[in-house]
PDB file of C-alpha atoms in Angstrom:
ATOM      1  CA  UNK R   1       0.000   0.000   0.000  1.00 43.00           C
ATOM      2  CA  UNK R   2       1.128   3.552  -0.479  1.00 46.00           C
ATOM      3  CA  UNK R   3       2.580   5.711   2.220  1.00 50.00           C
ATOM      4  CA  UNK R   4      -0.318   8.096   1.824  1.00 50.00           C
ATOM      5  CA  UNK R   5      -2.806   5.341   2.324  1.00 46.00           C
ATOM      6  CA  UNK R   6      -1.065   4.283   5.504  1.00 46.00           C
ATOM      7  CA  UNK R   7      -1.050   7.856   6.705  1.00 47.00           C
ATOM      8  CA  UNK R   8      -4.700   8.282   5.849  1.00 45.00           C
ATOM      9  CA  UNK R   9      -5.703   5.180   7.729  1.00 43.00           C
ATOM     10  CA  UNK R  10      -3.558   6.090  10.718  1.00 46.00           C
ATOM     11  CA  UNK R  11      -5.141   9.542  10.793  1.00 45.00           C
ATOM     12  CA  UNK R  12      -8.567   7.974  10.625  1.00 41.00           C
ATOM     13  CA  UNK R  13      -7.721   5.807  13.571  1.00 42.00           C
ATOM     14  CA  UNK R  14      -6.421   8.714  15.663  1.00 43.00           C
ATOM     15  CA  UNK R  15      -9.700  10.501  15.213  1.00 43.00           C
ATOM     16  CA  UNK R  16     -11.415   7.180  15.513  1.00 38.00           C
ATOM     17  CA  UNK R  17     -14.721   6.276  16.896  1.00 37.00           C
ATOM     18  CA  UNK R  18     -15.038   2.913  18.468  1.00 38.00           C
ATOM     19  CA  UNK R  19     -17.205   0.596  16.474  1.00 41.00           C
ATOM     20  CA  UNK R  20     -17.494  -0.936  13.047  1.00 48.00           C
ATOM     21  CA  UNK R  21     -19.021   1.346  10.490  1.00 53.00           C
ATOM     22  CA  UNK R  22     -17.388   4.382  12.045  1.00 66.00           C
ATOM     23  CA  UNK R  23     -14.012   5.821  11.170  1.00 78.00           C
ATOM     24  CA  UNK R  24     -12.212   2.708  12.321  1.00 79.00           C
ATOM     25  CA  UNK R  25     -14.361   0.545  10.111  1.00 81.00           C
ATOM     26  CA  UNK R  26     -13.640   2.876   7.221  1.00 84.00           C
ATOM     27  CA  UNK R  27      -9.922   2.869   7.931  1.00 86.00           C
ATOM     28  CA  UNK R  28      -9.981  -0.873   7.971  1.00 87.00           C
ATOM     29  CA  UNK R  29     -11.801  -1.024   4.678  1.00 86.00           C
ATOM     30  CA  UNK R  30      -9.430   1.504   3.130  1.00 87.00           C
ATOM     31  CA  UNK R  31      -6.477  -0.548   4.280  1.00 88.00           C
ATOM     32  CA  UNK R  32      -7.802  -3.655   2.585  1.00 87.00           C
ATOM     33  CA  UNK R  33      -8.464  -1.782  -0.626  1.00 84.00           C
ATOM     34  CA  UNK R  34      -5.072  -0.070  -0.635  1.00 84.00           C
ATOM     35  CA  UNK R  35      -3.443  -3.446  -0.054  1.00 84.00           C
ATOM     36  CA  UNK R  36      -5.061  -4.832  -3.164  1.00 80.00           C
ATOM     37  CA  UNK R  37      -7.698  -6.779  -1.306  1.00 79.00           C
ATOM     38  CA  UNK R  38     -10.571  -5.517  -3.356  1.00 72.00           C
ATOM     39  CA  UNK R  39     -13.789  -7.402  -3.582  1.00 68.00           C
ATOM     40  CA  UNK R  40     -13.803  -9.247  -6.853  1.00 71.00           C
ATOM     41  CA  UNK R  41     -10.050  -9.720  -7.143  1.00 73.00           C
ATOM     42  CA  UNK R  42     -10.513 -13.433  -6.723  1.00 84.00           C
ATOM     43  CA  UNK R  43     -13.180 -13.549  -9.417  1.00 75.00           C
ATOM     44  CA  UNK R  44     -14.187 -17.020 -10.482  1.00 74.00           C
ATOM     45  CA  UNK R  45     -11.708 -18.547  -8.057  1.00 82.00           C
ATOM     46  CA  UNK R  46     -13.775 -17.279  -5.148  1.00 76.00           C
ATOM     47  CA  UNK R  47     -16.773 -19.206  -6.413  1.00 69.00           C
ATOM     48  CA  UNK R  48     -14.535 -22.208  -6.845  1.00 68.00           C
ATOM     49  CA  UNK R  49     -13.327 -22.259  -3.282  1.00 74.00           C
ATOM     50  CA  UNK R  50     -16.682 -21.590  -1.702  1.00 62.00           C
ATOM     51  CA  UNK R  51     -18.646 -24.069  -3.789  1.00 47.00           C
ATOM     52  CA  UNK R  52     -19.067 -27.552  -2.400  1.00 40.00           C
ATOM     53  CA  UNK R  53     -16.440 -30.022  -3.401  1.00 37.00           C
ATOM     54  CA  UNK R  54     -13.876 -27.376  -4.222  1.00 35.00           C
ATOM     55  CA  UNK R  55     -12.761 -26.854  -0.693  1.00 38.00           C
ATOM     56  CA  UNK R  56     -13.125 -28.192   2.751  1.00 42.00           C
ATOM     57  CA  UNK R  57     -16.472 -27.336   4.167  1.00 40.00           C
ATOM     58  CA  UNK R  58     -17.004 -25.342   7.297  1.00 43.00           C
ATOM     59  CA  UNK R  59     -20.119 -25.685   9.358  1.00 42.00           C
ATOM     60  CA  UNK R  60     -21.280 -25.236  12.919  1.00 46.00           C
ATOM     61  CA  UNK R  61     -20.440 -27.899  15.413  1.00 47.00           C
ATOM     62  CA  UNK R  62     -23.205 -30.061  16.737  1.00 42.00           C
ATOM     63  CA  UNK R  63     -24.679 -28.645  19.887  1.00 41.00           C
ATOM     64  CA  UNK R  64     -26.549 -30.518  22.542  1.00 38.00           C
ATOM     65  CA  UNK R  65     -30.280 -31.097  22.557  1.00 37.00           C
ATOM     66  CA  UNK R  66     -30.877 -30.187  18.944  1.00 35.00           C
ATOM     67  CA  UNK R  67     -30.949 -33.811  17.853  1.00 32.00           C
ATOM     68  CA  UNK R  68     -28.887 -35.559  15.279  1.00 32.00           C
ATOM     69  CA  UNK R  69     -30.972 -34.919  12.225  1.00 33.00           C
ATOM     70  CA  UNK R  70     -28.310 -32.655  10.746  1.00 32.00           C
ATOM     71  CA  UNK R  71     -25.331 -34.471  12.087  1.00 34.00           C
ATOM     72  CA  UNK R  72     -23.757 -35.376   8.785  1.00 35.00           C
ATOM     73  CA  UNK R  73     -23.738 -31.810   7.677  1.00 33.00           C
ATOM     74  CA  UNK R  74     -23.429 -29.994  10.944  1.00 32.00           C
ATOM     75  CA  UNK R  75     -20.471 -31.845  12.355  1.00 34.00           C
ATOM     76  CA  UNK R  76     -18.470 -31.396   9.205  1.00 37.00           C
ATOM     77  CA  UNK R  77     -15.978 -28.680   9.725  1.00 46.00           C
ATOM     78  CA  UNK R  78     -13.014 -29.301   7.555  1.00 46.00           C
ATOM     79  CA  UNK R  79     -11.617 -32.063   5.489  1.00 42.00           C
ATOM     80  CA  UNK R  80      -7.893 -31.811   5.320  1.00 36.00           C
ATOM     81  CA  UNK R  81      -7.807 -35.564   5.420  1.00 32.00           C
ATOM     82  CA  UNK R  82      -6.953 -36.367   1.842  1.00 33.00           C
ATOM     83  CA  UNK R  83      -3.251 -36.647   2.449  1.00 30.00           C
TER      84      UNK R  83
ATOM     85  CA  UNK G   1     -29.587 -19.782  20.247  1.00 43.00           C
ATOM     86  CA  UNK G   2     -33.070 -21.190  20.058  1.00 44.00           C
ATOM     87  CA  UNK G   3     -32.418 -23.821  17.444  1.00 43.00           C
ATOM     88  CA  UNK G   4     -29.635 -25.182  15.312  1.00 44.00           C
ATOM     89  CA  UNK G   5     -31.295 -23.777  12.214  1.00 46.00           C
ATOM     90  CA  UNK G   6     -30.732 -20.197  13.327  1.00 47.00           C
ATOM     91  CA  UNK G   7     -27.039 -20.322  12.718  1.00 46.00           C
ATOM     92  CA  UNK G   8     -27.071 -22.315   9.503  1.00 47.00           C
ATOM     93  CA  UNK G   9     -27.697 -19.096   7.594  1.00 49.00           C
ATOM     94  CA  UNK G  10     -24.733 -16.785   8.166  1.00 51.00           C
ATOM     95  CA  UNK G  11     -25.464 -13.158   8.935  1.00 52.00           C
ATOM     96  CA  UNK G  12     -24.784 -10.514   6.341  1.00 63.00           C
ATOM     97  CA  UNK G  13     -21.071  -9.839   6.059  1.00 70.00           C
ATOM     98  CA  UNK G  14     -19.549  -6.636   4.737  1.00 81.00           C
ATOM     99  CA  UNK G  15     -17.890  -6.943   1.345  1.00 81.00           C
ATOM    100  CA  UNK G  16     -14.312  -6.609   2.469  1.00 83.00           C
ATOM    101  CA  UNK G  17     -14.918  -9.059   5.280  1.00 87.00           C
ATOM    102  CA  UNK G  18     -16.361 -11.483   2.751  1.00 86.00           C
ATOM    103  CA  UNK G  19     -13.237 -11.074   0.690  1.00 88.00           C
ATOM    104  CA  UNK G  20     -11.075 -11.962   3.681  1.00 93.00           C
ATOM    105  CA  UNK G  21     -13.089 -15.128   4.102  1.00 91.00           C
ATOM    106  CA  UNK G  22     -12.549 -15.949   0.438  1.00 91.00           C
ATOM    107  CA  UNK G  23      -8.790 -15.537   0.703  1.00 94.00           C
ATOM    108  CA  UNK G  24      -8.692 -17.795   3.743  1.00 94.00           C
ATOM    109  CA  UNK G  25     -10.835 -20.331   1.880  1.00 92.00           C
ATOM    110  CA  UNK G  26      -8.482 -20.163  -1.087  1.00 94.00           C
ATOM    111  CA  UNK G  27      -5.429 -20.739   1.107  1.00 95.00           C
ATOM    112  CA  UNK G  28      -7.196 -23.602   2.870  1.00 93.00           C
ATOM    113  CA  UNK G  29      -8.039 -25.207  -0.440  1.00 92.00           C
ATOM    114  CA  UNK G  30      -4.476 -24.927  -1.763  1.00 95.00           C
ATOM    115  CA  UNK G  31      -2.902 -26.226   1.431  1.00 95.00           C
ATOM    116  CA  UNK G  32      -5.292 -29.112   1.990  1.00 91.00           C
ATOM    117  CA  UNK G  33      -4.559 -30.764  -1.326  1.00 91.00           C
ATOM    118  CA  UNK G  34      -3.021 -29.905  -4.676  1.00 95.00           C
ATOM    119  CA  UNK G  35      -5.198 -28.120  -7.238  1.00 94.00           C
ATOM    120  CA  UNK G  36      -6.593 -30.147 -10.137  1.00 93.00           C
ATOM    121  CA  UNK G  37      -6.474 -29.022 -13.772  1.00 95.00           C
ATOM    122  CA  UNK G  38      -9.741 -27.082 -13.627  1.00 92.00           C
ATOM    123  CA  UNK G  39      -8.713 -25.239 -10.487  1.00 93.00           C
ATOM    124  CA  UNK G  40      -5.286 -24.416 -11.920  1.00 95.00           C
ATOM    125  CA  UNK G  41      -7.005 -22.952 -14.979  1.00 93.00           C
ATOM    126  CA  UNK G  42      -9.209 -20.789 -12.768  1.00 92.00           C
ATOM    127  CA  UNK G  43      -6.185 -19.643 -10.768  1.00 94.00           C
ATOM    128  CA  UNK G  44      -4.474 -18.712 -14.026  1.00 94.00           C
ATOM    129  CA  UNK G  45      -7.161 -16.101 -14.585  1.00 91.00           C
ATOM    130  CA  UNK G  46      -6.503 -14.237 -11.336  1.00 91.00           C
ATOM    131  CA  UNK G  47      -5.641 -10.571 -11.676  1.00 89.00           C
ATOM    132  CA  UNK G  48      -4.372  -8.693  -8.642  1.00 89.00           C
ATOM    133  CA  UNK G  49      -5.575  -5.211  -7.798  1.00 87.00           C
ATOM    134  CA  UNK G  50      -2.290  -3.655  -6.773  1.00 86.00           C
ATOM    135  CA  UNK G  51      -0.337  -3.638  -3.538  1.00 88.00           C
ATOM    136  CA  UNK G  52       1.937  -6.385  -2.339  1.00 91.00           C
ATOM    137  CA  UNK G  53      -0.994  -8.745  -2.064  1.00 92.00           C
ATOM    138  CA  UNK G  54      -2.150  -7.946  -5.590  1.00 92.00           C
ATOM    139  CA  UNK G  55       1.350  -8.585  -6.899  1.00 93.00           C
ATOM    140  CA  UNK G  56       1.407 -11.910  -5.084  1.00 95.00           C
ATOM    141  CA  UNK G  57      -1.912 -12.848  -6.684  1.00 94.00           C
ATOM    142  CA  UNK G  58      -0.452 -11.988 -10.097  1.00 94.00           C
ATOM    143  CA  UNK G  59       2.498 -14.269  -9.418  1.00 96.00           C
ATOM    144  CA  UNK G  60       0.160 -17.039  -8.306  1.00 96.00           C
ATOM    145  CA  UNK G  61      -1.772 -16.690 -11.573  1.00 95.00           C
ATOM    146  CA  UNK G  62       1.448 -16.840 -13.553  1.00 97.00           C
ATOM    147  CA  UNK G  63       2.638 -19.873 -11.620  1.00 98.00           C
ATOM    148  CA  UNK G  64      -0.699 -21.584 -12.232  1.00 97.00           C
ATOM    149  CA  UNK G  65      -0.459 -20.963 -15.967  1.00 97.00           C
ATOM    150  CA  UNK G  66       3.080 -22.377 -16.005  1.00 97.00           C
ATOM    151  CA  UNK G  67       2.217 -25.508 -14.015  1.00 97.00           C
ATOM    152  CA  UNK G  68       0.617 -28.795 -14.876  1.00 96.00           C
ATOM    153  CA  UNK G  69      -1.456 -30.725 -12.341  1.00 97.00           C
ATOM    154  CA  UNK G  70       0.873 -33.722 -12.135  1.00 98.00           C
ATOM    155  CA  UNK G  71       3.881 -31.564 -11.358  1.00 97.00           C
ATOM    156  CA  UNK G  72       1.995 -29.579  -8.735  1.00 98.00           C
ATOM    157  CA  UNK G  73       0.775 -32.763  -7.114  1.00 96.00           C
ATOM    158  CA  UNK G  74       4.319 -34.081  -6.928  1.00 95.00           C
ATOM    159  CA  UNK G  75       5.488 -30.786  -5.513  1.00 96.00           C
ATOM    160  CA  UNK G  76       2.731 -30.903  -2.898  1.00 96.00           C
ATOM    161  CA  UNK G  77       3.773 -34.397  -1.867  1.00 94.00           C
ATOM    162  CA  UNK G  78       7.426 -33.450  -1.535  1.00 94.00           C
ATOM    163  CA  UNK G  79       6.623 -30.311   0.399  1.00 96.00           C
ATOM    164  CA  UNK G  80       3.995 -31.583   2.777  1.00 94.00           C
ATOM    165  CA  UNK G  81       3.943 -35.350   2.766  1.00 89.00           C
ATOM    166  CA  UNK G  82       7.314 -36.598   1.552  1.00 68.00           C
ATOM    167  CA  UNK G  83       8.570 -40.067   2.363  1.00 62.00           C
ATOM    168  CA  UNK G  84      11.013 -39.830   5.240  1.00 66.00           C
ATOM    169  CA  UNK G  85       9.894 -36.369   6.257  1.00 79.00           C
ATOM    170  CA  UNK G  86       8.327 -33.556   4.313  1.00 89.00           C
ATOM    171  CA  UNK G  87      10.140 -30.365   3.518  1.00 92.00           C
ATOM    172  CA  UNK G  88       7.649 -28.306   5.495  1.00 94.00           C
ATOM    173  CA  UNK G  89       5.600 -29.156   8.549  1.00 94.00           C
ATOM    174  CA  UNK G  90       2.488 -27.007   8.382  1.00 95.00           C
ATOM    175  CA  UNK G  91       1.313 -27.351  11.982  1.00 95.00           C
ATOM    176  CA  UNK G  92       1.091 -24.623  14.575  1.00 97.00           C
ATOM    177  CA  UNK G  93       2.395 -26.775  17.391  1.00 97.00           C
ATOM    178  CA  UNK G  94       5.499 -27.642  15.393  1.00 96.00           C
ATOM    179  CA  UNK G  95       6.242 -24.014  14.604  1.00 97.00           C
ATOM    180  CA  UNK G  96       5.587 -22.830  18.132  1.00 98.00           C
ATOM    181  CA  UNK G  97       7.298 -25.597  20.089  1.00 97.00           C
ATOM    182  CA  UNK G  98       9.365 -27.675  17.672  1.00 95.00           C
ATOM    183  CA  UNK G  99       7.109 -30.684  18.194  1.00 94.00           C
ATOM    184  CA  UNK G 100       3.738 -31.861  16.943  1.00 93.00           C
ATOM    185  CA  UNK G 101       0.714 -32.207  19.222  1.00 94.00           C
ATOM    186  CA  UNK G 102       2.043 -30.034  22.003  1.00 96.00           C
ATOM    187  CA  UNK G 103       0.326 -27.480  24.204  1.00 97.00           C
ATOM    188  CA  UNK G 104      -0.649 -25.098  21.363  1.00 98.00           C
ATOM    189  CA  UNK G 105      -2.807 -27.864  19.906  1.00 97.00           C
ATOM    190  CA  UNK G 106      -4.496 -28.431  23.261  1.00 97.00           C
ATOM    191  CA  UNK G 107      -5.180 -24.701  23.539  1.00 98.00           C
ATOM    192  CA  UNK G 108      -6.575 -24.654  20.033  1.00 96.00           C
ATOM    193  CA  UNK G 109      -8.964 -27.460  20.901  1.00 94.00           C
ATOM    194  CA  UNK G 110     -10.241 -25.506  23.883  1.00 95.00           C
ATOM    195  CA  UNK G 111     -10.793 -22.452  21.677  1.00 94.00           C
ATOM    196  CA  UNK G 112     -12.559 -24.551  19.054  1.00 93.00           C
ATOM    197  CA  UNK G 113     -14.944 -25.986  21.615  1.00 89.00           C
ATOM    198  CA  UNK G 114     -15.771 -22.529  22.886  1.00 90.00           C
ATOM    199  CA  UNK G 115     -16.351 -21.225  19.351  1.00 91.00           C
ATOM    200  CA  UNK G 116     -18.478 -24.183  18.334  1.00 87.00           C
ATOM    201  CA  UNK G 117     -16.003 -25.617  15.847  1.00 89.00           C
ATOM    202  CA  UNK G 118     -15.712 -29.379  15.493  1.00 86.00           C
ATOM    203  CA  UNK G 119     -13.424 -31.554  13.457  1.00 84.00           C
ATOM    204  CA  UNK G 120     -15.073 -33.427  10.615  1.00 80.00           C
ATOM    205  CA  UNK G 121     -15.556 -37.152  11.059  1.00 76.00           C
ATOM    206  CA  UNK G 122     -12.774 -39.132   9.500  1.00 76.00           C
ATOM    207  CA  UNK G 123     -10.208 -36.357   9.689  1.00 79.00           C
ATOM    208  CA  UNK G 124      -7.091 -37.610  11.423  1.00 80.00           C
ATOM    209  CA  UNK G 125      -4.709 -34.685  11.045  1.00 84.00           C
ATOM    210  CA  UNK G 126      -4.275 -32.514  14.119  1.00 91.00           C
ATOM    211  CA  UNK G 127      -6.499 -29.440  14.065  1.00 93.00           C
ATOM    212  CA  UNK G 128      -3.565 -27.037  13.971  1.00 95.00           C
ATOM    213  CA  UNK G 129      -2.820 -27.786  10.324  1.00 94.00           C
ATOM    214  CA  UNK G 130      -2.566 -24.528   8.372  1.00 95.00           C
ATOM    215  CA  UNK G 131      -5.403 -25.497   6.023  1.00 93.00           C
ATOM    216  CA  UNK G 132      -7.722 -26.263   8.926  1.00 93.00           C
ATOM    217  CA  UNK G 133      -6.867 -22.969  10.627  1.00 95.00           C
ATOM    218  CA  UNK G 134      -7.467 -20.995   7.433  1.00 95.00           C
ATOM    219  CA  UNK G 135     -10.807 -22.695   7.101  1.00 92.00           C
ATOM    220  CA  UNK G 136     -11.680 -21.862  10.683  1.00 93.00           C
ATOM    221  CA  UNK G 137     -10.839 -18.200  10.060  1.00 95.00           C
ATOM    222  CA  UNK G 138     -13.061 -18.212   6.962  1.00 92.00           C
ATOM    223  CA  UNK G 139     -15.888 -19.746   8.995  1.00 90.00           C
ATOM    224  CA  UNK G 140     -15.458 -17.283  11.850  1.00 91.00           C
ATOM    225  CA  UNK G 141     -15.608 -14.336   9.457  1.00 91.00           C
ATOM    226  CA  UNK G 142     -18.632 -15.766   7.691  1.00 87.00           C
ATOM    227  CA  UNK G 143     -20.443 -16.392  10.969  1.00 86.00           C
ATOM    228  CA  UNK G 144     -20.755 -20.087  10.225  1.00 84.00           C
ATOM    229  CA  UNK G 145     -20.055 -21.405  13.689  1.00 85.00           C
ATOM    230  CA  UNK G 146     -22.164 -21.393  16.807  1.00 81.00           C
ATOM    231  CA  UNK G 147     -20.164 -20.234  19.827  1.00 84.00           C
ATOM    232  CA  UNK G 148     -20.969 -21.743  23.216  1.00 81.00           C
ATOM    233  CA  UNK G 149     -22.214 -18.491  24.629  1.00 79.00           C
ATOM    234  CA  UNK G 150     -24.694 -18.105  21.789  1.00 77.00           C
ATOM    235  CA  UNK G 151     -23.097 -14.898  20.638  1.00 77.00           C
ATOM    236  CA  UNK G 152     -21.612 -14.220  17.231  1.00 78.00           C
ATOM    237  CA  UNK G 153     -17.876 -13.904  16.782  1.00 86.00           C
ATOM    238  CA  UNK G 154     -17.016 -10.291  16.068  1.00 89.00           C
ATOM    239  CA  UNK G 155     -13.707  -8.783  15.039  1.00 92.00           C
ATOM    240  CA  UNK G 156     -12.471  -8.981  18.625  1.00 93.00           C
ATOM    241  CA  UNK G 157     -13.095 -12.702  18.704  1.00 94.00           C
ATOM    242  CA  UNK G 158     -11.515 -13.163  15.299  1.00 96.00           C
ATOM    243  CA  UNK G 159      -8.497 -11.227  16.430  1.00 96.00           C
ATOM    244  CA  UNK G 160      -8.070 -13.235  19.606  1.00 96.00           C
ATOM    245  CA  UNK G 161      -8.207 -16.469  17.621  1.00 97.00           C
ATOM    246  CA  UNK G 162      -5.925 -15.114  14.919  1.00 98.00           C
ATOM    247  CA  UNK G 163      -3.286 -13.775  17.308  1.00 97.00           C
ATOM    248  CA  UNK G 164      -3.134 -16.952  19.332  1.00 98.00           C
ATOM    249  CA  UNK G 165      -3.453 -19.656  16.717  1.00 98.00           C
ATOM    250  CA  UNK G 166      -2.597 -18.194  13.311  1.00 98.00           C
ATOM    251  CA  UNK G 167      -0.630 -14.959  13.460  1.00 98.00           C
ATOM    252  CA  UNK G 168       1.740 -16.433  16.041  1.00 98.00           C
ATOM    253  CA  UNK G 169       3.342 -18.722  13.457  1.00 98.00           C
ATOM    254  CA  UNK G 170       1.658 -18.890  10.053  1.00 98.00           C
ATOM    255  CA  UNK G 171       3.548 -15.909   8.688  1.00 98.00           C
ATOM    256  CA  UNK G 172       6.779 -17.806   9.277  1.00 98.00           C
ATOM    257  CA  UNK G 173       5.328 -20.889   7.647  1.00 98.00           C
ATOM    258  CA  UNK G 174       4.323 -18.962   4.517  1.00 98.00           C
ATOM    259  CA  UNK G 175       7.731 -17.285   4.365  1.00 98.00           C
ATOM    260  CA  UNK G 176       9.357 -20.716   4.624  1.00 97.00           C
ATOM    261  CA  UNK G 177       7.109 -21.988   1.874  1.00 98.00           C
ATOM    262  CA  UNK G 178       8.138 -19.075  -0.301  1.00 97.00           C
ATOM    263  CA  UNK G 179      11.761 -20.158  -0.091  1.00 96.00           C
ATOM    264  CA  UNK G 180      11.323 -23.929  -0.097  1.00 96.00           C
ATOM    265  CA  UNK G 181      13.885 -25.531  -2.430  1.00 94.00           C
ATOM    266  CA  UNK G 182      11.333 -27.950  -3.898  1.00 93.00           C
ATOM    267  CA  UNK G 183       8.607 -25.372  -4.316  1.00 96.00           C
ATOM    268  CA  UNK G 184       7.662 -23.800  -7.627  1.00 96.00           C
ATOM    269  CA  UNK G 185       3.919 -23.267  -7.672  1.00 98.00           C
ATOM    270  CA  UNK G 186       3.793 -23.227  -3.872  1.00 98.00           C
ATOM    271  CA  UNK G 187       6.325 -20.426  -3.632  1.00 98.00           C
ATOM    272  CA  UNK G 188       3.614 -18.235  -5.080  1.00 98.00           C
ATOM    273  CA  UNK G 189       1.111 -19.636  -2.586  1.00 98.00           C
ATOM    274  CA  UNK G 190       3.561 -18.753   0.188  1.00 98.00           C
ATOM    275  CA  UNK G 191       3.786 -15.172  -1.042  1.00 98.00           C
ATOM    276  CA  UNK G 192       0.003 -14.813  -1.159  1.00 97.00           C
ATOM    277  CA  UNK G 193      -0.315 -16.190   2.361  1.00 98.00           C
ATOM    278  CA  UNK G 194       2.491 -14.105   3.834  1.00 98.00           C
ATOM    279  CA  UNK G 195       1.311 -10.830   2.311  1.00 96.00           C
ATOM    280  CA  UNK G 196      -2.310 -11.530   3.250  1.00 96.00           C
ATOM    281  CA  UNK G 197      -1.499 -12.276   6.880  1.00 97.00           C
ATOM    282  CA  UNK G 198       0.524  -9.085   7.089  1.00 96.00           C
ATOM    283  CA  UNK G 199      -2.520  -7.098   5.970  1.00 95.00           C
ATOM    284  CA  UNK G 200      -4.711  -9.040   8.367  1.00 96.00           C
ATOM    285  CA  UNK G 201      -2.484  -8.233  11.339  1.00 96.00           C
ATOM    286  CA  UNK G 202      -2.410  -4.568  10.433  1.00 94.00           C
ATOM    287  CA  UNK G 203      -6.160  -4.433   9.895  1.00 94.00           C
ATOM    288  CA  UNK G 204      -6.803  -5.979  13.304  1.00 94.00           C
ATOM    289  CA  UNK G 205      -4.613  -3.260  14.797  1.00 91.00           C
ATOM    290  CA  UNK G 206      -6.711  -0.613  13.066  1.00 88.00           C
ATOM    291  CA  UNK G 207      -9.910  -2.039  14.448  1.00 81.00           C
ATOM    292  CA  UNK G 208      -8.589  -2.324  17.991  1.00 76.00           C
TER     293      UNK G 208
END
């Protein structure tokens, strides 16, 4: 990122408010954009990694008392097992 | 949390936060197993949007275009599986203590339980594998887990998890990957990971 962008974000933080969506949230967003982390940079690859089968799948862990109906899906968190 | 169904649908996530989750998912995918031909082709179409991270994405695209699936698979095996010891050992415990399955893994398991993250059935690798951790970060950002206290995991929670279990070592791992003698395609993956984590750390500081 550029020096100016760093300065701008640092300034934003100094004046900062305290929650997301305020100056800090903006500074954070500006940092990501200045660093080349723009939405859309991953393009089709993003769809590839979030679609089923392309990547390990993240899901909530099973909690108590909600039954096991969803167990197969719900317990599945990641699948780095194909070594 | 009144029912399990409530947290199946993730809450709305701001665009840049969604992008973070996508980068983590991409890293998880590339570090869990080698990319096949179709995925390499998709990676070849990546175009960075400036900055060190954007440049790293450009190099990853170039590396993908110059690689064939068989070679990348062999490279992956040498780097991470390798008979008689792999070139890299992508586990947090190893990086933090010099040994696998040490205290950092135990601490991670405690954190996972609290955050409502479970290991998939049939997975035998320790949970502190880099791909698993990247996937957990993606899930935390996307609001896909159901923390014990019924609350959602905000930036503070993400940061605490990141600092303890990811930022404490993964930057070194990615830097090592970048300079691994056997790496070609995965050097570019290392650069993407290292530059991304640097932005992540800085962004958490901004939000603090």
